[in-house]
Tab-separated table of C-alpha atoms in Angstrom:
chain	number	residue	atom	x	y	z
U	1	MET	CA	101.140	82.691	126.909
U	2	LYS	CA	98.033	82.409	124.753
U	3	LEU	CA	96.867	85.556	123.035
U	4	THR	CA	93.393	85.272	124.608
U	5	LYS	CA	94.919	85.283	128.113
U	6	MET	CA	96.894	88.477	127.629
U	7	SER	CA	95.931	91.551	129.597
U	8	PRO	CA	94.083	94.207	127.570
U	9	PHE	CA	97.178	96.445	127.580
U	10	ALA	CA	99.511	93.609	126.543
U	11	LEU	CA	97.155	92.585	123.762
U	12	SER	CA	96.889	96.158	122.463
U	13	MET	CA	100.657	96.623	122.657
U	14	SER	CA	101.269	93.362	120.792
U	15	VAL	CA	98.949	94.502	118.004
U	16	PHE	CA	100.705	97.878	117.787
U	17	LEU	CA	104.148	96.273	117.627
U	18	SER	CA	102.929	93.811	115.006
U	19	VAL	CA	101.646	96.620	112.806
U	20	ILE	CA	104.826	98.704	112.882
U	21	LEU	CA	107.283	95.794	112.762
U	22	VAL	CA	105.564	94.131	109.805
U	23	ARG	CA	106.037	97.385	107.906
U	24	LEU	CA	109.691	97.518	108.942
U	25	PHE	CA	110.164	93.896	107.870
U	26	THR	CA	108.767	94.559	104.397
U	27	LEU	CA	111.151	97.403	103.538
U	28	ALA	CA	113.884	95.166	102.115
U	29	PHE	CA	111.850	92.710	100.080
U	30	TYR	CA	110.903	94.585	96.927
U	31	PRO	CA	112.738	96.968	94.596
U	32	LEU	CA	112.355	100.710	94.283
U	33	MET	CA	109.412	101.051	91.935
U	34	ASP	CA	109.039	103.395	89.003
U	35	THR	CA	108.314	106.150	88.928
U	36	THR	CA	108.198	107.821	92.332
U	37	GLU	CA	110.377	105.641	94.557
U	38	ALA	CA	113.012	104.949	91.932
U	39	ARG	CA	113.181	108.617	90.963
U	40	TYR	CA	113.701	109.857	94.519
U	41	GLY	CA	116.010	106.932	95.288
U	42	GLU	CA	118.212	107.783	92.322
U	43	MET	CA	118.299	111.416	93.415
U	44	ALA	CA	119.524	110.317	96.860
U	45	ARG	CA	122.143	108.049	95.280
U	46	ILE	CA	123.407	110.895	93.076
U	47	MET	CA	123.543	113.211	96.097
U	48	VAL	CA	125.841	110.801	97.916
U	49	GLU	CA	127.954	110.067	94.837
U	50	THR	CA	128.487	113.700	93.842
U	51	GLY	CA	128.688	115.137	97.343
U	52	ASN	CA	126.239	117.888	96.333
U	53	TRP	CA	124.002	118.103	99.409
U	54	LEU	CA	122.578	121.500	98.467
U	55	THR	CA	120.629	120.831	95.283
U	56	PRO	CA	118.925	117.483	94.607
U	57	MET	CA	119.689	116.337	91.065
U	58	PHE	CA	117.094	114.821	88.748
U	59	ASP	CA	120.000	113.458	86.707
U	60	TYR	CA	123.667	114.309	86.576
U	61	ASN	CA	123.945	118.109	86.203
U	62	VAL	CA	120.129	118.446	86.007
U	63	PRO	CA	118.801	120.169	89.149
U	64	PHE	CA	115.485	119.004	90.577
U	65	TRP	CA	113.308	122.031	91.258
U	66	GLY	CA	110.078	120.140	91.931
U	67	LYS	CA	110.456	119.610	95.686
U	68	PRO	CA	112.707	120.803	98.534
U	69	PRO	CA	115.486	118.473	99.660
U	70	LEU	CA	114.381	117.041	103.018
U	71	HIS	CA	113.262	113.659	101.681
U	72	THR	CA	116.471	113.395	99.630
U	73	TRP	CA	118.593	114.318	102.631
U	74	MET	CA	116.843	111.615	104.659
U	75	SER	CA	117.536	108.774	102.233
U	76	ALA	CA	120.970	110.052	101.232
U	77	SER	CA	122.116	110.288	104.855
U	78	SER	CA	120.965	106.753	105.544
U	79	ILE	CA	122.674	105.133	102.555
U	80	ALA	CA	125.817	107.206	103.122
U	81	ILE	CA	126.082	105.772	106.633
U	82	PHE	CA	124.791	102.224	106.209
U	83	GLY	CA	125.067	101.393	102.502
U	84	ASN	CA	122.965	101.719	99.397
U	85	ASN	CA	120.066	99.278	99.322
U	86	GLU	CA	116.284	99.370	99.475
U	87	PHE	CA	116.074	98.867	103.239
U	88	PHE	CA	118.327	101.762	104.179
U	89	MET	CA	116.861	103.942	101.424
U	90	ARG	CA	113.398	103.514	102.968
U	91	LEU	CA	114.371	103.354	106.652
U	92	PRO	CA	114.357	107.141	107.340
U	93	HIS	CA	110.784	107.378	106.054
U	94	TRP	CA	109.732	104.551	108.386
U	95	LEU	CA	111.447	106.394	111.243
U	96	ALA	CA	109.575	109.590	110.283
U	97	GLY	CA	106.365	107.570	110.427
U	98	LEU	CA	107.344	106.235	113.852
U	99	ALA	CA	108.050	109.798	115.002
U	100	SER	CA	104.606	110.860	113.739
U	101	ILE	CA	103.017	108.044	115.724
U	102	GLY	CA	104.974	108.998	118.844
U	103	LEU	CA	104.039	112.650	118.480
U	104	THR	CA	100.371	111.776	117.945
U	105	ALA	CA	100.440	109.558	121.044
U	106	MET	CA	102.056	112.341	123.095
U	107	PHE	CA	99.384	114.764	121.897
U	108	ALA	CA	96.660	112.243	122.708
U	109	LYS	CA	97.945	111.925	126.266
U	110	ARG	CA	98.004	115.693	126.688
U	111	ILE	CA	94.399	116.057	125.557
U	112	GLN	CA	93.217	112.959	127.456
U	113	ILE	CA	92.585	110.600	124.538
U	114	ASN	CA	93.611	106.947	124.711
U	115	THR	CA	97.285	107.016	123.756
U	116	LEU	CA	97.769	103.436	122.611
U	117	ASN	CA	94.577	103.321	120.563
U	118	SER	CA	95.613	106.533	118.791
U	119	ALA	CA	98.939	104.940	117.883
U	120	ILE	CA	97.345	101.675	116.746
U	121	VAL	CA	94.829	103.378	114.481
U	122	LEU	CA	97.360	105.744	112.925
U	123	ALA	CA	99.871	102.971	112.231
U	124	SER	CA	97.176	100.906	110.520
U	125	VAL	CA	95.725	103.590	108.233
U	126	ALA	CA	96.420	102.284	104.734
U	127	VAL	CA	98.033	105.426	103.290
U	128	PHE	CA	100.094	105.919	106.445
U	129	SER	CA	101.358	102.338	106.468
U	130	VAL	CA	102.344	102.476	102.804
U	131	SER	CA	103.999	105.889	103.108
U	132	ALA	CA	105.906	104.852	106.240
U	133	GLY	CA	108.613	103.134	104.290
U	134	ALA	CA	108.177	104.587	100.821
U	135	VAL	CA	110.827	106.872	99.340
U	136	MET	CA	108.555	109.878	98.901
U	137	THR	CA	108.075	113.404	100.215
U	138	ASP	CA	104.812	112.753	102.014
U	139	MET	CA	105.821	111.250	105.364
U	140	ALA	CA	108.163	114.135	106.155
U	141	LEU	CA	105.325	116.536	105.333
U	142	ALA	CA	102.924	114.588	107.561
U	143	LEU	CA	105.408	114.709	110.436
U	144	GLY	CA	105.817	118.464	110.066
U	145	LEU	CA	102.067	119.098	109.978
U	146	THR	CA	101.455	116.824	112.969
U	147	MET	CA	103.965	118.910	114.905
U	148	ALA	CA	102.290	122.105	113.677
U	149	PHE	CA	98.727	121.147	114.621
U	150	ALA	CA	99.699	119.593	117.961
U	151	GLY	CA	101.929	122.510	118.926
U	152	PHE	CA	99.262	125.064	118.004
U	153	TYR	CA	96.505	123.376	120.004
U	154	LEU	CA	98.651	122.766	123.084
U	155	ALA	CA	99.825	126.390	123.045
U	156	TRP	CA	96.283	127.709	122.743
U	157	ASP	CA	95.233	126.880	126.293
U	158	GLY	CA	98.643	126.073	127.745
U	159	PRO	CA	102.230	127.348	127.780
U	160	ASN	CA	102.977	129.161	124.535
U	161	LYS	CA	106.303	127.338	124.296
U	162	TRP	CA	104.315	124.629	122.520
U	163	ALA	CA	103.791	127.062	119.656
U	164	TYR	CA	107.490	126.837	118.826
U	165	LEU	CA	107.039	123.097	118.261
U	166	GLY	CA	104.364	124.071	115.765
U	167	PHE	CA	106.599	126.551	113.944
U	168	ILE	CA	109.417	123.979	113.765
U	169	GLY	CA	106.849	121.610	112.265
U	170	LEU	CA	105.973	124.177	109.615
U	171	SER	CA	109.676	124.562	108.860
U	172	ILE	CA	110.012	120.797	108.414
U	173	GLY	CA	107.033	120.870	106.080
U	174	MET	CA	108.531	123.754	104.102
U	175	LEU	CA	111.708	121.744	103.564
U	176	ALA	CA	109.694	118.626	102.755
U	177	LYS	CA	107.176	120.023	100.280
U	178	GLY	CA	107.039	123.801	100.427
U	179	PRO	CA	104.340	126.425	101.115
U	180	VAL	CA	101.532	123.873	100.756
U	181	THR	CA	102.412	123.016	104.368
U	182	ILE	CA	101.425	126.471	105.571
U	183	VAL	CA	98.277	126.483	103.434
U	184	ILE	CA	97.038	123.152	104.830
U	185	PHE	CA	97.795	124.238	108.374
U	186	ALA	CA	96.185	127.656	107.909
U	187	LEU	CA	93.041	126.041	106.506
U	188	GLY	CA	92.684	123.628	109.406
U	189	ALA	CA	93.588	126.030	112.192
U	190	GLY	CA	91.719	128.923	110.559
U	191	LEU	CA	88.461	127.001	110.155
U	192	TRP	CA	88.624	125.980	113.809
U	193	LEU	CA	89.272	129.557	114.925
U	194	PHE	CA	86.326	130.883	112.914
U	195	TRP	CA	84.124	128.063	114.235
U	196	GLU	CA	85.142	128.760	117.844
U	197	TYR	CA	85.388	132.539	117.982
U	198	GLY	CA	83.880	134.073	114.885
U	199	PHE	CA	85.638	136.122	112.232
U	200	ILE	CA	86.584	139.129	114.376
U	201	LYS	CA	87.425	137.717	117.793
U	202	CYS	CA	89.598	134.903	116.414
U	203	TRP	CA	92.272	137.368	115.278
U	204	ARG	CA	92.521	138.977	118.733
U	205	GLU	CA	92.770	135.578	120.384
U	206	LEU	CA	95.385	134.414	117.889
U	207	ALA	CA	97.599	137.438	118.550
U	208	ARG	CA	97.153	137.063	122.313
U	209	ARG	CA	97.871	133.328	122.618
U	210	ILE	CA	100.423	132.564	119.889
U	211	PRO	CA	103.873	134.271	119.682
U	212	LEU	CA	103.461	135.087	115.991
U	213	VAL	CA	106.480	137.351	115.485
U	214	LYS	CA	108.944	135.081	117.283
U	215	GLY	CA	107.364	132.017	115.746
U	216	PHE	CA	107.547	133.220	112.152
U	217	THR	CA	111.089	134.439	112.771
U	218	LEU	CA	111.976	130.908	113.881
U	219	LEU	CA	110.239	129.494	110.802
U	220	LEU	CA	112.183	131.761	108.457
U	221	LEU	CA	115.532	131.193	110.168
U	222	THR	CA	115.172	127.412	109.896
U	223	SER	CA	113.809	127.139	106.349
U	224	ALA	CA	114.545	130.236	104.259
U	225	PRO	CA	118.353	129.830	104.062
U	226	TRP	CA	118.084	126.705	101.930
U	227	PHE	CA	115.751	128.402	99.426
U	228	ILE	CA	118.127	131.350	99.108
U	229	LEU	CA	121.173	129.119	98.634
U	230	ALA	CA	119.305	126.922	96.136
U	231	GLU	CA	118.391	129.930	93.997
U	232	ARG	CA	121.994	131.140	94.038
U	233	ALA	CA	123.222	127.689	93.021
U	234	THR	CA	120.647	127.185	90.242
U	235	PRO	CA	119.018	130.477	89.186
U	236	GLY	CA	115.381	130.082	88.177
U	237	PHE	CA	114.530	127.662	90.960
U	238	LEU	CA	112.360	130.034	93.004
U	239	GLU	CA	110.196	131.079	90.059
U	240	TYR	CA	109.621	127.495	88.931
U	241	PHE	CA	109.000	126.216	92.452
U	242	PHE	CA	106.683	128.906	93.775
U	243	VAL	CA	104.881	129.931	90.564
U	244	GLY	CA	104.953	126.638	88.686
U	245	GLU	CA	104.739	123.963	91.361
U	246	HIS	CA	102.526	125.884	93.771
U	247	TRP	CA	100.226	127.832	91.476
U	248	LEU	CA	100.152	126.560	87.910
U	249	ARG	CA	100.191	122.915	89.010
U	250	PHE	CA	97.256	123.703	91.298
U	251	VAL	CA	95.066	125.592	88.826
U	252	GLU	CA	95.922	123.763	85.583
U	253	SER	CA	95.070	120.077	85.294
U	254	GLY	CA	97.719	118.396	83.176
U	255	TRP	CA	100.029	121.399	83.644
U	256	ALA	CA	102.290	121.461	80.584
U	257	GLY	CA	105.180	123.196	82.330
U	258	ASP	CA	106.211	120.199	84.433
U	259	LEU	CA	109.944	119.677	83.839
U	260	TYR	CA	110.091	116.216	85.346
U	261	GLY	CA	107.222	114.227	83.862
U	262	SER	CA	103.558	114.825	83.228
U	263	ALA	CA	101.169	116.440	85.656
U	264	HIS	CA	98.235	114.393	86.918
U	265	ASP	CA	94.880	115.315	85.406
U	266	ASN	CA	91.984	114.391	87.684
U	267	PRO	CA	88.424	115.672	88.127
U	268	ARG	CA	87.977	118.365	90.753
U	269	GLY	CA	86.839	116.872	94.035
U	270	LYS	CA	88.392	113.451	93.464
U	271	ILE	CA	90.515	113.955	96.583
U	272	TRP	CA	87.502	112.987	98.708
U	273	LEU	CA	87.286	109.604	97.004
U	274	ASP	CA	91.031	109.247	97.444
U	275	PHE	CA	90.591	109.926	101.150
U	276	ILE	CA	87.906	107.265	101.510
U	277	GLY	CA	90.130	104.689	99.833
U	278	ALA	CA	93.522	105.746	101.155
U	279	ALA	CA	92.444	105.948	104.801
U	280	LEU	CA	90.819	102.520	104.859
U	281	PRO	CA	89.849	100.632	106.895
U	282	TRP	CA	89.158	103.495	109.293
U	283	THR	CA	87.134	105.714	106.950
U	284	LEU	CA	84.362	103.133	107.357
U	285	PHE	CA	84.067	104.314	110.964
U	286	ILE	CA	83.757	108.044	110.223
U	287	PRO	CA	79.912	108.085	110.344
U	288	GLN	CA	80.086	106.441	113.782
U	289	ILE	CA	82.767	108.917	114.900
U	290	ILE	CA	80.614	111.883	113.904
U	291	TYR	CA	77.441	110.433	115.428
U	292	ARG	CA	79.062	109.617	118.771
U	293	SER	CA	80.931	112.934	118.959
U	294	TYR	CA	77.784	114.926	118.157
U	295	LYS	CA	75.494	113.002	120.489
U	296	GLU	CA	77.806	112.952	123.500
U	297	LEU	CA	77.404	116.633	124.365
U	298	GLY	CA	73.741	117.065	123.620
U	299	TRP	CA	73.937	117.041	119.852
U	300	GLN	CA	76.847	119.392	119.433
U	301	PHE	CA	80.602	119.033	118.982
U	302	ASP	CA	82.981	119.992	121.749
U	303	SER	CA	85.915	122.286	120.958
U	304	GLN	CA	88.447	119.467	120.822
U	305	THR	CA	86.375	117.475	118.329
U	306	ARG	CA	85.894	120.560	116.185
U	307	PHE	CA	89.663	121.064	116.092
U	308	LEU	CA	90.333	117.457	115.084
U	309	LEU	CA	87.641	117.596	112.402
U	310	CYS	CA	89.130	120.778	110.916
U	311	TRP	CA	92.600	119.222	110.986
U	312	MET	CA	91.358	116.048	109.305
U	313	LEU	CA	89.420	117.853	106.587
U	314	SER	CA	92.018	120.526	105.740
U	315	PRO	CA	93.986	118.605	103.035
U	316	MET	CA	90.807	117.543	101.252
U	317	ILE	CA	89.365	121.054	101.350
U	318	LEU	CA	92.521	122.442	99.766
U	319	PHE	CA	92.857	119.803	97.062
U	320	THR	CA	89.154	119.839	96.198
U	321	PHE	CA	90.052	122.611	93.779
U	322	ALA	CA	93.103	120.896	92.271
U	323	GLY	CA	93.292	118.438	89.397
U	324	ASN	CA	96.943	117.473	89.914
U	325	ILE	CA	96.496	115.201	92.907
U	326	GLN	CA	97.590	111.808	94.204
U	327	PRO	CA	96.072	109.639	96.968
U	328	ALA	CA	99.077	110.305	99.243
U	329	TYR	CA	98.002	113.958	99.451
U	330	VAL	CA	95.457	112.928	102.124
U	331	LEU	CA	98.201	111.634	104.440
U	332	PRO	CA	98.268	114.725	106.742
U	333	ALA	CA	94.666	113.904	107.702
U	334	ALA	CA	95.602	110.494	109.163
U	335	PRO	CA	96.725	111.601	112.680
U	336	ALA	CA	93.505	113.574	113.211
U	337	LEU	CA	91.431	110.619	112.012
U	338	ALA	CA	93.269	108.361	114.474
U	339	LEU	CA	92.682	110.783	117.352
U	340	LEU	CA	88.982	111.145	116.542
U	341	LEU	CA	88.493	107.412	116.419
U	342	ALA	CA	90.411	106.819	119.663
U	343	LYS	CA	88.391	109.581	121.321
U	344	THR	CA	85.066	107.950	120.486
U	345	ARG	CA	86.022	104.280	121.043
U	346	LYS	CA	84.268	102.592	123.920
U	347	GLU	CA	85.820	99.833	126.025
U	348	ALA	CA	83.489	97.276	124.486
U	349	ASP	CA	84.830	98.207	121.017
U	350	GLN	CA	88.426	97.251	121.798
U	351	LYS	CA	88.395	93.792	120.246
U	352	VAL	CA	86.905	95.207	117.056
U	353	LEU	CA	89.535	97.947	116.960
U	354	LEU	CA	92.397	95.481	117.368
U	355	SER	CA	90.981	93.101	114.777
U	356	VAL	CA	90.522	95.877	112.224
U	357	ALA	CA	94.026	97.202	112.903
U	358	MET	CA	95.526	93.883	111.785
U	359	ILE	CA	93.947	94.135	108.333
U	360	ILE	CA	96.637	96.382	106.842
U	361	PRO	CA	99.715	94.401	108.010
U	362	ALA	CA	97.994	91.209	106.847
U	363	LEU	CA	97.391	92.769	103.430
U	364	LEU	CA	101.012	93.949	103.296
U	365	LEU	CA	102.261	90.415	103.847
U	366	ILE	CA	99.833	88.997	101.296
U	367	SER	CA	100.952	91.626	98.780
U	368	LEU	CA	104.587	90.811	99.468
U	369	LEU	CA	103.974	87.143	98.736
U	370	PHE	CA	101.521	87.259	95.845
U	371	ILE	CA	101.265	90.716	94.258
U	372	VAL	CA	104.629	92.453	94.583
U	373	PRO	CA	106.614	89.728	92.746
U	374	SER	CA	104.574	90.201	89.574
U	375	LYS	CA	104.449	93.981	89.899
U	376	ALA	CA	108.166	94.264	90.603
U	377	ASP	CA	109.189	93.126	87.120
U	378	TYR	CA	106.682	95.483	85.550
U	379	ARG	CA	107.583	98.501	87.703
U	380	ALA	CA	111.350	98.072	88.202
U	381	ASP	CA	114.391	96.942	86.211
U	382	LYS	CA	116.293	95.435	89.124
U	383	ARG	CA	116.051	91.798	88.000
U	384	LEU	CA	116.581	92.698	84.343
U	385	LEU	CA	119.954	94.298	85.105
U	386	SER	CA	121.099	92.031	87.917
U	387	ASP	CA	122.994	89.389	85.891
U	388	ARG	CA	124.840	91.635	83.451
U	389	ASP	CA	128.562	92.184	83.332
U	390	GLN	CA	128.855	95.642	84.878
U	391	GLU	CA	132.064	96.318	82.958
U	392	LEU	CA	130.128	96.427	79.672
U	393	PRO	CA	128.090	99.466	78.634
U	394	THR	CA	124.287	99.227	78.764
U	395	TYR	CA	122.083	101.106	76.317
U	396	TYR	CA	118.320	101.645	76.493
U	397	LEU	CA	116.669	102.119	73.125
U	398	TYR	CA	114.551	105.301	73.044
U	399	THR	CA	113.895	105.601	76.789
U	400	ASP	CA	115.296	104.360	80.058
U	401	SER	CA	113.632	104.332	83.499
U	402	PHE	CA	114.428	105.752	86.894
U	403	SER	CA	114.902	102.247	88.251
U	404	SER	CA	117.379	101.451	85.457
U	405	ARG	CA	119.443	104.466	86.481
U	406	TYR	CA	119.315	103.519	90.136
U	407	TYR	CA	120.106	99.825	89.702
U	408	SER	CA	122.943	100.550	87.263
U	409	ASN	CA	124.445	103.239	89.541
U	410	GLY	CA	123.721	105.813	86.883
U	411	THR	CA	125.659	104.088	84.092
U	412	VAL	CA	122.892	103.259	81.592
U	413	LYS	CA	122.655	105.409	78.489
U	414	THR	CA	119.704	106.145	76.236
U	415	VAL	CA	120.103	105.938	72.462
U	416	LYS	CA	117.722	106.959	69.694
U	417	SER	CA	119.377	105.028	66.846
U	418	PRO	CA	122.086	102.414	66.197
U	419	ASN	CA	124.523	105.181	65.311
U	420	ASP	CA	124.524	106.292	68.957
U	421	VAL	CA	125.952	102.979	70.156
U	422	GLU	CA	129.679	102.546	70.573
U	423	GLN	CA	130.011	99.195	68.772
U	424	SER	CA	133.744	98.740	69.155
U	425	THR	CA	133.124	96.647	72.263
U	426	ALA	CA	130.464	94.254	73.492
U	427	TYR	CA	127.451	95.967	75.014
U	428	TYR	CA	123.968	95.369	76.358
U	429	LEU	CA	120.894	96.688	74.613
U	430	VAL	CA	117.543	97.048	76.393
U	431	LEU	CA	114.269	97.707	74.622
U	432	PRO	CA	110.540	97.245	75.262
U	433	LYS	CA	109.637	93.581	75.271
U	434	ASP	CA	106.974	93.961	72.577
U	435	ARG	CA	109.352	95.746	70.183
U	436	LYS	CA	111.394	93.753	67.699
U	437	LEU	CA	115.123	94.235	67.650
U	438	ASP	CA	116.076	96.820	65.056
U	439	THR	CA	117.640	95.221	61.976
U	440	MET	CA	120.775	97.302	62.406
U	441	PHE	CA	121.294	95.750	65.834
U	442	THR	CA	120.754	92.140	64.854
U	443	GLN	CA	124.371	91.236	64.238
U	444	ASN	CA	125.581	88.977	67.058
U	445	CYS	CA	122.863	90.032	69.531
U	446	GLU	CA	121.406	87.439	71.859
U	447	GLN	CA	118.633	87.900	74.411
U	448	VAL	CA	120.015	87.301	77.888
U	449	SER	CA	117.281	88.608	80.184
U	450	PHE	CA	113.688	89.774	80.066
U	451	THR	CA	110.851	90.955	82.282
U	452	LYS	CA	107.227	91.801	81.623
U	453	ARG	CA	108.102	95.155	80.140
U	454	ARG	CA	111.653	94.916	78.725
U	455	ALA	CA	114.168	92.562	77.163
U	456	MET	CA	117.951	92.831	77.362
U	457	TYR	CA	120.330	91.637	74.640
U	458	LEU	CA	124.067	91.053	74.741
U	459	CYS	CA	125.521	92.342	71.502
U	460	GLN	CA	129.070	91.536	70.410
U	461	ALA	CA	131.452	94.086	68.942
U	462	SER	CA	130.897	94.970	65.320
U	463	GLN	CA	133.455	93.234	63.085
U	464	THR	CA	133.946	96.358	61.050
U	465	ASN	CA	135.090	98.210	64.144
U	466	SER	CA	137.023	95.435	65.829
């Protein structure tokens, strides 16, 4: 059947399936990239290898205190069941994205917004599509916050059992990224409450409509035990995580206390530019969304629109005051953006919506064919290490990479000088491509592999030690 002869529903469904399945298809066709994906992938691999499912490890015997373990549990569970490769490492994050889409569609149906259009828009938001299949913390956080906002709104004018969905969502967010989950939610929900009811009445309504005591008890019972056990296993975790990661990282650009790299140093307010870029192509429609929403009810927003606007803006409002930010921090805004756009779409706009939705999967396929191959060698050491004899030791001169650890199953070693190399057997030596081989390594060393950033040499055993 020709595409032009499909029914409107069939055409919309085919576009939705194309968007999500293209993302699923791409998961296996490029390596885990340094630094984020390879770092979290290696942590998942170590978790499975060591059997330590309590504390994620940055390296062997080096606990990772930067984030809670949910994202590591997700990838580790998948590769433990199915096998360790890029597809299964990323699959749980794609499934979390699919769950976010399903939850957003369910919420849309409950509040009488076009369900399928909400799903199509969300799946084709650039930052959502990229994150749905990236080994990162952000999709689990987005899922938790979607549950929190949807549960809160449905409980407000309906059965308060929906509030427990919201508190479970906050618990998921706590285990995905920590207290920032509660701050983002409180900003969005709080701004809406003040907008709707004023500063005094909103508190009475909140206490009347939301089971706060039972809800927070549920939140604590489902999230606090891990934090307590993690502190007992590695003392010092709570201070670093809550004070360092959630205060000093926020107020100090380039925070020097980061144990696992270097903090990002960006101008205050840059998060709004990140939002415009990361939520393309749909941020181009925000002026139209606001105009239509405001005009429809006699130049004022209805309560539902106000809620979705507060939800969408909450991550940017929070991170306006932070310098340590990344574009993925805007991800929790994507479901609200999708709902706002679906709410204001007219029937005559459908062809435009479907055409725009195909931009992101098309760009993903183009990137896979023309951009990723060149970036892969620069951002990952998979190809560099693929042809080596795994029985021989591999040394990185001065510094290794997360991808080198992952693709060597944690066997590479870093050396600072020739004296650190065990030269009684043949070995591989890896160093930056633009650096000449040290004169003390030149005996019987032959380049066997190279990429855009590194070269690997096979060095024979030293005669003096043979």
